[in-house]
Coordinates of C-alpha atoms in Angstrom, one line a residue:
Chain A
M23 CA 10.1 -26.9 25.4
L24 CA 10.2 -23.3 26.4
R25 CA 13.9 -22.7 25.1
G26 CA 12.8 -23.9 21.6
R27 CA 9.9 -21.4 21.2
I28 CA 12.5 -18.4 22.3
T29 CA 15.0 -19.3 20.2
A30 CA 12.2 -19.6 17.1
E31 CA 11.1 -16.0 18.1
Q32 CA 14.8 -14.8 17.8
V33 CA 15.1 -16.5 14.8
T34 CA 12.5 -14.6 13.1
R35 CA 13.6 -11.4 14.7
G36 CA 17.0 -11.7 13.6
T37 CA 16.0 -12.9 9.8
L38 CA 13.8 -9.7 9.9
R39 CA 16.4 -7.6 11.1
A40 CA 19.0 -8.6 8.1
L41 CA 16.2 -8.1 5.8
A42 CA 15.5 -4.2 7.1
S43 CA 19.2 -3.5 7.0
I44 CA 19.2 -4.6 3.2
P45 CA 18.7 -1.1 2.2
L46 CA 21.7 0.5 4.7
A47 CA 24.0 -2.5 3.3
A48 CA 23.4 -1.5 -0.4
L49 CA 24.0 1.9 0.3
A50 CA 27.1 1.3 1.9
A51 CA 28.1 -1.1 -0.6
L52 CA 27.6 1.7 -3.4
V53 CA 29.4 4.2 -1.7
V54 CA 32.4 2.0 -1.0
I55 CA 32.3 0.8 -4.7
L56 CA 31.8 3.8 -6.4
L57 CA 34.7 5.4 -4.5
V58 CA 37.2 2.7 -4.7
Q59 CA 36.1 2.8 -8.5
A60 CA 36.0 6.4 -9.4
L61 CA 39.7 6.8 -7.3
P62 CA 42.0 6.5 -10.5
A63 CA 39.6 8.9 -12.6
V64 CA 39.7 11.5 -9.5
R65 CA 43.7 10.9 -9.6
Y66 CA 44.2 11.8 -12.8
N67 CA 41.0 14.1 -13.8
G68 CA 41.9 16.2 -11.2
L69 CA 39.9 19.6 -10.0
G70 CA 39.8 20.2 -14.2
F71 CA 37.3 17.6 -14.2
F72 CA 34.7 20.4 -12.8
T73 CA 35.6 23.3 -15.1
H74 CA 36.3 22.3 -18.7
D75 CA 34.3 21.3 -21.6
A76 CA 36.4 18.6 -23.4
W77 CA 34.9 14.7 -23.7
L78 CA 38.1 13.1 -25.1
P79 CA 38.6 9.3 -24.4
G80 CA 42.3 9.6 -26.5
S81 CA 43.1 6.5 -28.6
F82 CA 42.1 3.8 -27.7
Y83 CA 44.8 1.9 -30.4
A84 CA 48.1 3.8 -28.9
D85 CA 50.0 2.7 -25.9
P86 CA 48.9 3.4 -22.8
V87 CA 50.1 6.0 -20.7
T88 CA 50.8 6.3 -17.4
T89 CA 50.4 9.6 -15.2
H90 CA 50.0 9.9 -11.3
G91 CA 50.6 6.3 -11.3
V92 CA 46.8 5.9 -13.5
S93 CA 47.2 4.1 -16.8
H94 CA 45.1 5.4 -19.6
P95 CA 44.7 5.9 -23.5
P96 CA 47.5 8.9 -24.7
G97 CA 45.1 12.2 -25.2
A98 CA 42.3 11.1 -22.9
S99 CA 40.8 14.0 -21.4
Y100 CA 37.6 14.6 -19.8
G101 CA 35.6 17.4 -18.4
A102 CA 32.3 17.1 -16.5
L103 CA 31.0 20.8 -16.4
P104 CA 28.8 20.8 -19.5
L105 CA 27.0 17.7 -18.1
I106 CA 26.7 19.0 -14.7
A107 CA 25.2 22.0 -15.9
G108 CA 23.3 20.4 -18.1
T109 CA 21.8 18.4 -15.5
L110 CA 20.8 21.5 -13.3
E111 CA 20.0 23.7 -16.1
S112 CA 17.1 20.9 -17.1
S113 CA 16.0 19.6 -13.7
L114 CA 15.7 23.7 -12.6
L115 CA 13.5 24.2 -16.4
A116 CA 11.6 21.2 -15.4
M117 CA 10.9 22.9 -11.7
V118 CA 9.9 26.2 -13.1
L119 CA 7.0 24.7 -15.1
A120 CA 6.0 21.7 -13.0
V121 CA 5.7 23.8 -9.5
P122 CA 2.8 26.2 -10.4
V123 CA 0.6 23.8 -12.8
G124 CA 1.3 21.2 -9.8
I125 CA 0.0 23.6 -6.9
G126 CA -2.8 24.8 -9.5
T127 CA -4.2 21.1 -9.8
A128 CA -3.7 20.3 -6.1
M129 CA -5.7 23.6 -5.3
L130 CA -8.5 22.9 -7.6
V131 CA -9.0 19.6 -6.6
V132 CA -9.2 20.1 -3.2
E133 CA -11.3 22.9 -3.2
K134 CA -13.3 22.8 -6.5
L135 CA -13.9 19.1 -7.9
P136 CA -16.7 17.0 -6.6
A137 CA -15.5 14.0 -5.2
R138 CA -16.0 11.9 -8.4
L139 CA -14.0 14.2 -10.6
S140 CA -11.1 14.7 -7.9
S141 CA -10.5 10.5 -8.0
A142 CA -10.3 10.7 -11.9
A143 CA -8.1 13.7 -11.6
G144 CA -6.1 11.5 -9.1
F145 CA -6.5 8.9 -11.8
F146 CA -4.6 11.1 -14.5
L147 CA -2.1 12.1 -11.7
E148 CA -1.5 8.4 -11.4
V149 CA -0.7 7.4 -14.7
L150 CA 1.3 10.1 -15.1
A151 CA 3.5 9.2 -12.5
G152 CA 2.9 5.5 -13.9
V153 CA 4.1 5.9 -17.2
P154 CA 7.6 4.6 -18.0
S155 CA 10.5 7.3 -18.6
V156 CA 11.5 5.4 -22.0
V157 CA 7.4 6.0 -22.7
Y158 CA 8.1 9.8 -22.3
G159 CA 11.3 9.9 -24.0
L160 CA 9.9 8.0 -27.3
W161 CA 7.0 10.8 -26.8
G162 CA 9.3 13.6 -26.5
A163 CA 11.7 13.1 -29.1
L164 CA 9.3 12.2 -32.0
T165 CA 6.0 14.0 -31.4
L166 CA 6.2 16.6 -28.4
G167 CA 9.8 18.0 -29.1
P168 CA 9.0 18.7 -32.6
W169 CA 5.9 20.3 -31.9
L170 CA 7.5 22.5 -29.7
A171 CA 10.1 23.3 -32.5
R172 CA 7.4 24.2 -35.0
H173 CA 5.0 25.8 -32.9
V174 CA 6.6 27.1 -29.6
S175 CA 9.9 27.4 -30.0
P176 CA 10.2 29.8 -32.7
V177 CA 7.4 32.4 -30.9
I178 CA 9.7 32.6 -28.2
A179 CA 12.9 33.2 -30.3
A180 CA 11.4 35.4 -32.1
H181 CA 9.9 37.8 -28.9
A182 CA 12.7 37.5 -26.6
P183 CA 14.7 40.6 -26.1
D184 CA 18.4 41.1 -27.2
L185 CA 19.2 41.6 -23.5
P186 CA 22.1 39.9 -21.8
I187 CA 20.5 36.8 -19.6
L188 CA 17.3 36.7 -22.2
R189 CA 19.6 36.5 -25.1
F190 CA 19.9 32.8 -24.1
F191 CA 16.0 32.5 -25.8
R192 CA 16.9 33.8 -29.1
G193 CA 18.6 31.9 -31.9
A194 CA 18.0 28.6 -33.7
T195 CA 15.4 26.6 -32.5
G196 CA 16.6 23.7 -33.9
A197 CA 14.3 20.3 -35.2
G198 CA 13.1 19.1 -31.6
E199 CA 16.0 17.5 -29.5
G200 CA 17.5 20.0 -26.9
L201 CA 17.0 21.8 -23.5
F202 CA 13.6 23.5 -23.9
A203 CA 11.9 19.9 -25.2
A204 CA 14.2 18.4 -22.1
G205 CA 13.0 20.4 -19.6
V206 CA 9.5 20.1 -20.7
V207 CA 9.2 16.1 -20.8
L208 CA 11.2 16.4 -17.5
G209 CA 8.4 18.8 -15.7
I210 CA 5.8 16.5 -17.1
M211 CA 7.5 13.7 -14.9
I212 CA 7.6 15.7 -11.8
L213 CA 4.6 17.3 -12.0
P214 CA 2.3 14.2 -10.2
I215 CA 4.8 13.9 -7.2
I216 CA 4.1 17.7 -6.8
A217 CA 0.8 18.2 -7.4
A218 CA -0.2 14.7 -5.5
T219 CA 2.0 15.7 -2.6
T220 CA 0.4 19.3 -2.3
R221 CA -3.1 17.6 -2.7
D222 CA -2.7 15.2 0.3
L223 CA -1.2 18.4 2.5
L224 CA -4.2 20.7 1.3
R225 CA -6.2 17.8 2.7
Q226 CA -4.8 18.0 6.2
V227 CA -5.5 21.4 7.1
P228 CA -8.0 22.0 9.8
R229 CA -11.4 22.6 8.5
Q230 CA -12.5 24.8 11.4
T231 CA -9.4 26.8 9.7
V232 CA -11.0 27.0 6.3
E233 CA -14.6 27.7 8.1
G234 CA -13.0 30.5 10.0
A235 CA -11.8 32.5 6.8
L236 CA -14.8 32.0 4.8
A237 CA -16.8 33.0 7.9
L238 CA -14.8 36.1 8.3
G239 CA -16.2 36.9 4.3
L240 CA -12.8 35.6 2.5
T241 CA -13.8 34.3 -0.8
D242 CA -13.1 30.2 -1.1
A243 CA -10.0 31.6 -3.8
E244 CA -9.2 34.0 -0.5
S245 CA -9.1 31.4 1.9
M246 CA -7.3 29.3 -0.5
R247 CA -4.4 31.6 -1.3
M248 CA -4.2 33.4 2.4
V249 CA -5.0 30.7 4.7
G250 CA -4.9 26.8 2.8
F251 CA -1.7 27.5 0.7
P252 CA 0.1 29.6 3.6
W253 CA -0.7 26.6 6.1
V254 CA 1.1 23.7 4.2
R255 CA 3.5 26.2 2.3
T256 CA 7.0 24.4 3.7
G257 CA 5.9 21.0 3.1
V258 CA 5.0 21.7 -1.1
L259 CA 8.7 23.0 -0.5
G260 CA 9.6 19.7 0.2
A261 CA 7.4 18.2 -2.2
A262 CA 9.3 20.6 -5.1
V263 CA 12.9 19.8 -3.6
L264 CA 11.5 16.2 -4.0
G265 CA 10.9 16.2 -7.3
L266 CA 13.8 18.1 -8.3
G267 CA 15.7 14.7 -6.8
R268 CA 14.0 13.2 -9.7
A269 CA 14.5 15.4 -12.1
L270 CA 18.0 15.2 -11.6
G271 CA 18.8 11.6 -11.8
E272 CA 16.4 11.1 -14.6
T273 CA 18.0 9.0 -17.3
M274 CA 16.0 7.4 -20.5
A275 CA 13.9 10.4 -21.0
L276 CA 16.9 12.8 -21.6
A277 CA 18.9 10.2 -23.1
M278 CA 16.3 10.3 -25.9
V279 CA 15.4 13.9 -25.4
S280 CA 18.6 15.8 -24.7
G281 CA 20.6 15.2 -28.3
T282 CA 23.0 13.8 -26.0
V283 CA 26.1 15.7 -27.2
L284 CA 29.3 15.4 -25.4
G285 CA 31.9 18.0 -25.2
A286 CA 29.9 21.2 -25.2
S287 CA 27.5 23.6 -23.4
P288 CA 24.0 24.3 -25.4
H289 CA 24.4 27.5 -27.1
N290 CA 20.8 28.3 -26.4
F291 CA 17.9 27.4 -24.9
Y292 CA 16.6 25.1 -27.7
D293 CA 20.2 23.6 -28.5
T294 CA 21.2 19.9 -27.9
F295 CA 23.2 19.0 -25.0
T296 CA 23.3 16.3 -22.0
T297 CA 23.1 15.5 -18.7
I298 CA 25.1 13.1 -16.5
A299 CA 22.6 10.3 -16.4
A300 CA 22.4 10.3 -19.8
T301 CA 25.5 10.2 -20.2
I302 CA 26.6 7.0 -18.3
V303 CA 23.9 5.0 -20.1
S304 CA 24.8 6.2 -23.4
Q305 CA 28.7 6.0 -23.1
L306 CA 29.2 3.0 -20.8
D307 CA 28.8 0.6 -23.7
S308 CA 31.9 2.5 -25.5
S309 CA 33.7 2.9 -22.2
L310 CA 34.1 -0.6 -22.2
T311 CA 36.5 -0.9 -25.5
D312 CA 38.6 1.3 -23.5
G313 CA 41.6 -1.5 -22.7
T314 CA 43.1 0.4 -19.8
G315 CA 39.4 0.7 -18.3
F316 CA 40.4 4.4 -17.8
A317 CA 36.7 5.5 -19.2
M318 CA 35.2 3.1 -17.0
H319 CA 36.9 4.7 -14.0
T320 CA 35.4 8.0 -15.6
M321 CA 32.5 6.6 -15.7
A322 CA 31.8 5.8 -12.1
E323 CA 33.3 9.3 -10.9
L324 CA 30.6 10.6 -13.1
A325 CA 27.9 8.3 -10.8
L326 CA 29.4 9.4 -7.7
V327 CA 28.9 13.2 -8.7
L328 CA 25.5 12.4 -9.5
L329 CA 24.7 10.4 -6.4
A330 CA 26.1 13.2 -4.2
I331 CA 24.1 15.9 -6.2
T332 CA 20.6 13.2 -5.9
L333 CA 21.6 12.4 -2.1
L334 CA 22.2 16.4 -1.2
V335 CA 18.9 17.0 -2.5
N336 CA 17.1 14.1 -1.4
V337 CA 18.4 14.9 2.0
L338 CA 17.1 18.6 2.1
A339 CA 13.6 17.2 0.8
R340 CA 13.1 15.1 3.8
V341 CA 14.7 17.3 6.3
I342 CA 12.0 20.0 5.0
I343 CA 9.3 17.6 4.9
H344 CA 9.9 16.1 8.3
S345 CA 10.3 19.7 10.2
V346 CA 6.6 20.2 9.2
S347 CA 4.8 17.1 9.5
G348 CA 4.9 13.4 10.5
T349 CA 2.7 12.3 7.9
A350 CA 3.5 9.3 5.6
L351 CA 4.6 11.3 2.2
P352 CA 5.2 9.0 -0.5
V353 CA 8.8 8.0 -1.0
G354 CA 9.9 9.6 -4.1
R355 CA 7.0 9.2 -6.4
G356 CA 3.7 10.8 -6.9
V357 CA 1.9 7.1 -6.7
Chain B
M4 CA -15.1 69.1 -4.0
T5 CA -15.6 70.4 -0.8
A6 CA -19.7 70.8 -1.0
A7 CA -19.5 67.1 -2.3
A8 CA -17.6 65.9 0.8
L9 CA -20.2 67.6 3.5
T10 CA -23.3 66.2 1.6
P11 CA -24.0 62.7 3.2
G12 CA -25.8 60.9 0.1
A13 CA -22.9 61.9 -1.9
G14 CA -20.2 60.2 0.5
A15 CA -22.5 57.2 0.7
R16 CA -22.8 57.0 -3.2
R17 CA -19.3 57.3 -3.6
D18 CA -18.8 54.5 -1.0
G19 CA -21.1 52.5 -2.6
A20 CA -19.3 52.9 -5.7
A21 CA -15.6 52.1 -4.3
R22 CA -17.4 48.9 -2.8
A23 CA -18.8 47.6 -6.0
R24 CA -15.6 48.2 -7.3
L25 CA -14.0 46.3 -4.8
R26 CA -16.5 43.3 -5.1
F27 CA -15.9 43.5 -8.9
R28 CA -12.0 43.3 -8.1
R29 CA -12.5 40.4 -5.7
R30 CA -14.8 38.3 -8.1
A31 CA -11.8 39.2 -11.0
A32 CA -9.4 37.7 -8.7
D33 CA -11.1 34.4 -7.6
A34 CA -11.9 33.9 -11.1
A35 CA -8.3 34.0 -12.4
L36 CA -7.3 31.8 -9.7
W37 CA -9.8 29.2 -10.6
S38 CA -9.2 29.2 -14.6
A39 CA -5.3 29.3 -13.9
C40 CA -5.9 25.9 -11.5
A41 CA -8.3 25.0 -14.3
A42 CA -5.4 25.3 -17.3
A43 CA -3.2 23.5 -14.5
L44 CA -5.4 20.8 -14.5
A45 CA -6.0 20.8 -18.1
L46 CA -1.9 20.3 -18.7
V47 CA -2.4 17.3 -16.3
V48 CA -4.9 15.8 -18.3
A49 CA -3.4 16.7 -21.8
P50 CA 0.0 14.7 -21.8
V51 CA -2.0 11.5 -20.7
V52 CA -4.5 11.9 -23.7
W53 CA -2.3 13.0 -26.0
I54 CA 0.8 10.5 -25.4
V55 CA -1.6 7.5 -25.2
A56 CA -3.2 8.8 -28.5
D57 CA 0.2 9.0 -30.1
V58 CA 1.2 5.7 -28.9
A59 CA -1.2 4.3 -29.9
S60 CA -1.8 5.5 -33.4
R61 CA 1.6 4.9 -34.4
S62 CA 2.1 1.2 -32.9
L63 CA -1.7 0.0 -34.6
V64 CA -1.2 1.4 -37.9
H65 CA 0.0 -2.2 -39.6
W66 CA -1.4 -4.1 -36.3
H67 CA -1.2 -8.3 -36.6
W68 CA -1.6 -10.5 -34.0
S69 CA 1.7 -12.0 -34.9
L70 CA 3.5 -8.9 -33.4
L71 CA 2.4 -10.3 -30.1
T72 CA 3.0 -13.9 -30.8
R73 CA 6.5 -13.7 -32.7
T74 CA 9.8 -13.4 -31.1
T75 CA 12.2 -10.5 -32.2
V76 CA 14.3 -11.2 -35.3
G77 CA 16.8 -8.4 -35.8
Q78 CA 15.0 -5.3 -35.8
G79 CA 11.5 -7.1 -37.0
G80 CA 9.5 -9.6 -35.9
G81 CA 7.1 -9.7 -32.9
L82 CA 7.5 -8.7 -29.0
A83 CA 6.7 -12.4 -27.4
N84 CA 10.0 -12.8 -26.4
A85 CA 10.1 -8.9 -24.7
I86 CA 6.6 -9.7 -23.1
V87 CA 7.6 -13.1 -21.1
G88 CA 10.6 -11.1 -20.3
T89 CA 9.2 -8.5 -18.8
L90 CA 6.4 -10.3 -17.0
V91 CA 9.3 -12.8 -16.0
I92 CA 11.4 -10.0 -14.4
V93 CA 8.3 -8.0 -12.7
A94 CA 7.6 -11.4 -11.5
G95 CA 10.7 -11.8 -10.0
V96 CA 11.1 -8.5 -8.6
A97 CA 7.5 -8.9 -6.6
V98 CA 9.1 -12.2 -5.5
V99 CA 12.7 -10.6 -4.3
A100 CA 11.4 -7.2 -3.5
G101 CA 8.4 -8.6 -1.7
T102 CA 10.0 -10.7 0.8
A103 CA 12.8 -8.4 1.6
G104 CA 10.5 -5.5 2.2
I105 CA 7.8 -6.9 3.9
G106 CA 10.4 -8.6 6.3
G107 CA 11.9 -5.1 6.3
G108 CA 8.8 -3.3 7.0
I109 CA 7.4 -5.7 10.0
Y110 CA 10.9 -5.6 11.3
L111 CA 10.6 -1.6 11.3
A112 CA 7.0 -1.5 12.5
E113 CA 7.0 -4.3 15.3
Y114 CA 10.5 -4.9 16.5
A115 CA 12.9 -2.3 15.8
S116 CA 14.3 0.4 18.3
E117 CA 13.8 4.1 18.3
R118 CA 17.5 4.8 17.1
G119 CA 17.9 1.7 15.0
G120 CA 14.7 2.0 13.4
S121 CA 15.4 5.5 12.3
L122 CA 19.1 4.5 10.8
L123 CA 17.8 2.0 8.8
R124 CA 14.3 3.8 7.8
G125 CA 16.5 6.6 6.6
A126 CA 18.7 4.3 4.5
S127 CA 16.0 3.3 2.7
E128 CA 14.3 6.2 2.0
V129 CA 17.7 7.6 0.9
L130 CA 18.1 4.2 -1.2
A131 CA 14.8 5.4 -3.1
G132 CA 16.1 8.5 -4.1
V133 CA 19.3 7.2 -5.8
P134 CA 18.9 7.6 -9.7
S135 CA 18.5 4.1 -11.0
I136 CA 21.2 4.3 -13.7
V137 CA 23.5 4.5 -10.8
L138 CA 22.7 1.1 -9.1
G139 CA 22.6 0.0 -13.0
Y140 CA 26.2 0.9 -12.8
L141 CA 26.6 -0.9 -9.6
G142 CA 25.0 -3.9 -10.4
Y143 CA 27.3 -4.2 -13.7
I144 CA 30.5 -3.5 -11.8
T145 CA 29.7 -6.3 -9.3
L146 CA 27.2 -8.6 -10.5
V147 CA 28.1 -8.8 -14.3
V148 CA 31.3 -8.1 -14.2
A149 CA 33.1 -9.3 -10.5
L150 CA 31.0 -12.4 -9.9
H151 CA 31.2 -13.1 -13.5
W152 CA 27.4 -13.7 -13.9
Q153 CA 27.1 -12.1 -17.8
F154 CA 24.1 -10.4 -18.4
S155 CA 21.3 -12.3 -16.4
L156 CA 18.4 -12.6 -14.7
G157 CA 19.6 -12.9 -11.4
A158 CA 21.5 -9.5 -12.0
A159 CA 18.6 -7.5 -13.5
L160 CA 16.6 -9.1 -10.3
I161 CA 18.7 -7.8 -7.2
V162 CA 19.6 -4.4 -9.2
L163 CA 16.0 -3.5 -9.6
S164 CA 14.7 -5.4 -6.3
L165 CA 17.2 -2.8 -4.7
M166 CA 15.4 0.4 -6.2
V167 CA 12.0 -0.9 -5.5
V168 CA 12.5 -2.4 -2.1
P169 CA 12.6 1.1 0.0
Y170 CA 8.6 1.3 -1.3
V171 CA 7.8 -1.8 -0.1
V172 CA 9.1 -1.4 3.4
K173 CA 7.5 2.0 3.7
A174 CA 4.0 0.4 2.8
T175 CA 4.2 -2.5 5.0
E176 CA 5.2 -0.2 7.9
V177 CA 2.6 1.9 7.2
A178 CA 0.4 -0.4 7.0
L179 CA 1.0 -2.1 10.2
R180 CA 0.9 0.9 12.4
Q181 CA -1.8 1.7 11.1
V182 CA -3.9 -1.5 12.7
P183 CA -5.8 -0.5 15.6
A184 CA -4.4 -1.1 18.8
S185 CA -7.2 -3.0 20.1
Y186 CA -5.9 -6.0 17.8
R187 CA -2.6 -6.5 19.2
E188 CA -4.5 -6.1 22.8
G189 CA -6.9 -9.0 21.9
A190 CA -4.4 -11.3 20.8
A191 CA -2.2 -10.6 24.0
A192 CA -5.1 -11.0 26.2
L193 CA -6.1 -14.5 24.6
G194 CA -2.7 -15.3 25.2
M195 CA -1.1 -15.3 22.0
R196 CA 2.9 -14.9 21.7
S197 CA 3.7 -11.6 19.7
G198 CA 5.2 -13.4 16.9
Y199 CA 1.9 -15.6 16.4
A200 CA -0.4 -12.5 16.9
L201 CA 1.4 -10.9 14.1
R202 CA 0.5 -14.0 11.7
K203 CA -2.6 -14.5 12.6
V204 CA -4.1 -11.2 13.5
V205 CA -2.0 -8.0 12.8
I206 CA -1.1 -8.9 9.8
R207 CA -4.7 -9.1 8.0
P208 CA -6.0 -5.7 8.0
A209 CA -2.2 -4.4 7.0
L210 CA -2.6 -6.8 4.1
P211 CA -4.4 -4.0 1.5
G212 CA -1.8 -1.7 1.9
I213 CA 1.1 -4.0 1.9
A214 CA -0.8 -5.5 -1.5
T215 CA -0.8 -2.0 -2.9
G216 CA 3.0 -1.2 -2.1
L217 CA 4.0 -4.2 -4.0
I218 CA 1.9 -3.1 -6.8
V219 CA 3.8 0.6 -7.1
A220 CA 6.8 -2.0 -7.0
M221 CA 5.6 -3.9 -9.7
A222 CA 5.0 -0.9 -11.7
I223 CA 8.5 0.6 -11.1
A224 CA 10.4 -2.4 -12.2
L225 CA 8.0 -2.6 -15.4
G226 CA 8.8 0.3 -16.9
E227 CA 12.6 0.7 -15.8
T228 CA 15.2 0.6 -18.6
A229 CA 18.7 2.2 -17.3
P230 CA 19.5 -0.6 -14.9
L231 CA 18.5 -3.4 -17.2
L232 CA 20.3 -2.3 -20.0
Y233 CA 24.0 -3.2 -18.4
T234 CA 22.2 -6.0 -16.3
A235 CA 19.7 -8.1 -18.0
G236 CA 21.2 -7.3 -21.8
W237 CA 19.1 -8.4 -24.7
S238 CA 18.1 -11.4 -26.3
D239 CA 15.7 -12.4 -29.2
H240 CA 15.1 -15.9 -27.4
F241 CA 12.5 -16.6 -24.7
P242 CA 13.8 -16.3 -21.3
T243 CA 15.5 -19.7 -20.2
L244 CA 14.9 -18.9 -16.6
H245 CA 18.7 -19.6 -15.8
L246 CA 19.6 -17.1 -13.3
T247 CA 22.9 -16.2 -14.3
H248 CA 24.7 -16.1 -18.0
S249 CA 21.3 -15.9 -19.8
P250 CA 20.5 -12.8 -20.9
L251 CA 16.8 -11.6 -21.6
G252 CA 14.7 -9.5 -23.7
Y253 CA 11.9 -7.1 -21.8
L254 CA 10.1 -4.1 -23.3
T255 CA 11.2 -1.1 -22.2
Y256 CA 14.6 -2.3 -24.5
V257 CA 12.6 -2.1 -27.8
T258 CA 10.9 1.4 -26.8
Y259 CA 14.6 2.7 -26.3
V260 CA 16.7 1.0 -28.9
F261 CA 14.5 0.4 -31.8
Y262 CA 13.1 4.0 -32.1
N263 CA 16.4 5.0 -33.4
E264 CA 16.4 2.1 -36.5
P265 CA 16.0 3.4 -39.6
Y266 CA 13.7 0.5 -40.5
A267 CA 9.5 1.3 -40.3
S268 CA 9.0 -1.9 -38.8
S269 CA 11.7 -1.5 -35.9
H270 CA 9.7 1.9 -35.1
Q271 CA 6.1 0.1 -35.0
L272 CA 7.9 -2.3 -32.5
S273 CA 9.1 0.6 -30.4
H274 CA 5.4 2.2 -30.0
L275 CA 4.0 -1.6 -29.4
A276 CA 5.7 -2.0 -26.6
A277 CA 5.4 1.7 -24.9
L278 CA 1.7 0.4 -25.5
L279 CA 1.9 -2.3 -23.8
L280 CA 3.5 -1.0 -21.3
I281 CA 0.9 1.7 -20.6
V282 CA -1.3 -0.9 -20.7
L283 CA 0.5 -3.2 -18.0
V284 CA 1.0 0.0 -15.9
L285 CA -2.7 0.8 -16.3
I286 CA -3.8 -2.7 -15.2
L287 CA -1.4 -2.3 -12.0
I288 CA -3.3 0.9 -11.3
V289 CA -6.9 0.2 -11.6
A290 CA -5.5 -3.3 -9.4
S291 CA -4.5 -0.6 -6.9
R292 CA -7.7 1.2 -7.1
L293 CA -10.0 -1.7 -6.7
L294 CA -7.5 -3.0 -3.6
V295 CA -8.2 0.4 -2.0
A296 CA -11.7 0.6 -2.8
A297 CA -12.3 -2.9 -1.5
T298 CA -10.9 -1.8 1.9
Q299 CA -12.8 1.1 2.2
R300 CA -15.9 -0.5 1.9
H301 CA -14.7 -3.0 4.3
A302 CA -13.5 -0.2 6.8
A303 CA -16.8 1.6 6.7
D304 CA -18.7 -2.1 7.1
R305 CA -16.7 -2.9 10.2
T306 CA -17.5 0.4 12.1

């Protein structure tokens, strides 16, 4: 009887341990399978994968050719430079836009708004975090993008000086799909992560510290600027990097707003471009038609590059956040 | 100048003027910061209002109830198959990710050793950061192609559940850790075994937190597209509930694929699907808010 009870506990324990191990097993399987799948592409594409622009699947109707022991369609040549650059550029733009707005919102919610209104602001942040990325893509492609192209881009393009780096902001402003619109949409998507995390961190600043600042004669804005915000600065940095991780891996919104142009880098701030994730989702279909399977191997290599970038950024964010607080921060999203 | 400096009254006056200037500067700096913050809040509210108004106005122009009751026919018809498909997927994810996530969370909170726990916890957090398209690719290569499941509910559920399971694990673990130690001590004092105490006593106050995590997982599953395109596929018909060899429709597919078609009917369906997605997300958000409000009231009653 007693023996039976002990085994029941052990069975429960074993089952729970197996369930808890699922994420670890999935990660391991993911890395191994991607590596195996990407290996032929890594061998054929070589280091040129990271340095050139061309995106040529080769001829699917000619006899396959074998190079370095890898069978591929003749003329196949893949360079991921524009995809990697596009991923980084759009995400950086999103950060530049979302970080100040997110911090500003959090400061106002914590310091100025009464409880009822700050709860309402929290509701808007939750909706912003909850809206599916296809819906952002739809709105960005059909409404926001054209609106920016009509009312905002021409103003920036007309006033940007003709200087080395700022020249990037001049020139044709396009019809709405492109780097600028994609950056704005991405910025809105990562805004709730940054705003909600900063808000929760600011609420944890000890009351006495803030009251001490006020007692010394600081105004509420000065105490926020000189005491409250510096108190949580590292945590906010972590939240920003977490938002960056989300932006780098974002797929659908970018597939719909970027213009998904392969084989070329954007000529200016408003030009169409593409990212790694958007390329995988839009090209996987046509990659299946490569009889040698080489296009699919290249997709695996792309997925591996994206995984490496996002994991690096995510781990960095968590190291930063864990170094400042053991508090339970939201995992990945601002909900 | 020297005369003025030597006259005490003038110095005080100048001092007063400088102080007034300083006060003005500080007030102006305050006003500037708070106006900038108010503008930031406006930038949070505006996109929500704009998106909802935009999607609603574009989808309700030629509104007819048959849009909800008919199945998709080519680029037109209705969304009944996609609505049912999305609900099936969300319910399935709640079951699969719920089981795995709650079990995993209980293990991490109650049984895991310090080192083993932090390894499993870290893996779960890292998994949450993996882009959805990468998981979709994995599901396609392994389940759809290698295991010959083809486009199917089973492949979709496994991929989506892997995506959202970290959120359930985290919510469960945090909720269990917040249960006061007196609950466990009381249960132990009554002679309950730990497993029994967990089932009957400790898990009760943690349930709202776990439910909130489950709602977050369902909201994410509801809005995903990239991992479904190459696992669930698409179908004009109602889902068959076969786990393999049977593709199914879902709302995000309609939004993504139909917006690029040249027909007015497909544009309307695309926007209507987006509107329905927003409505479903709002329902989940309100549900989780009610849940949190109810627990807070409960906690206030207890103390």
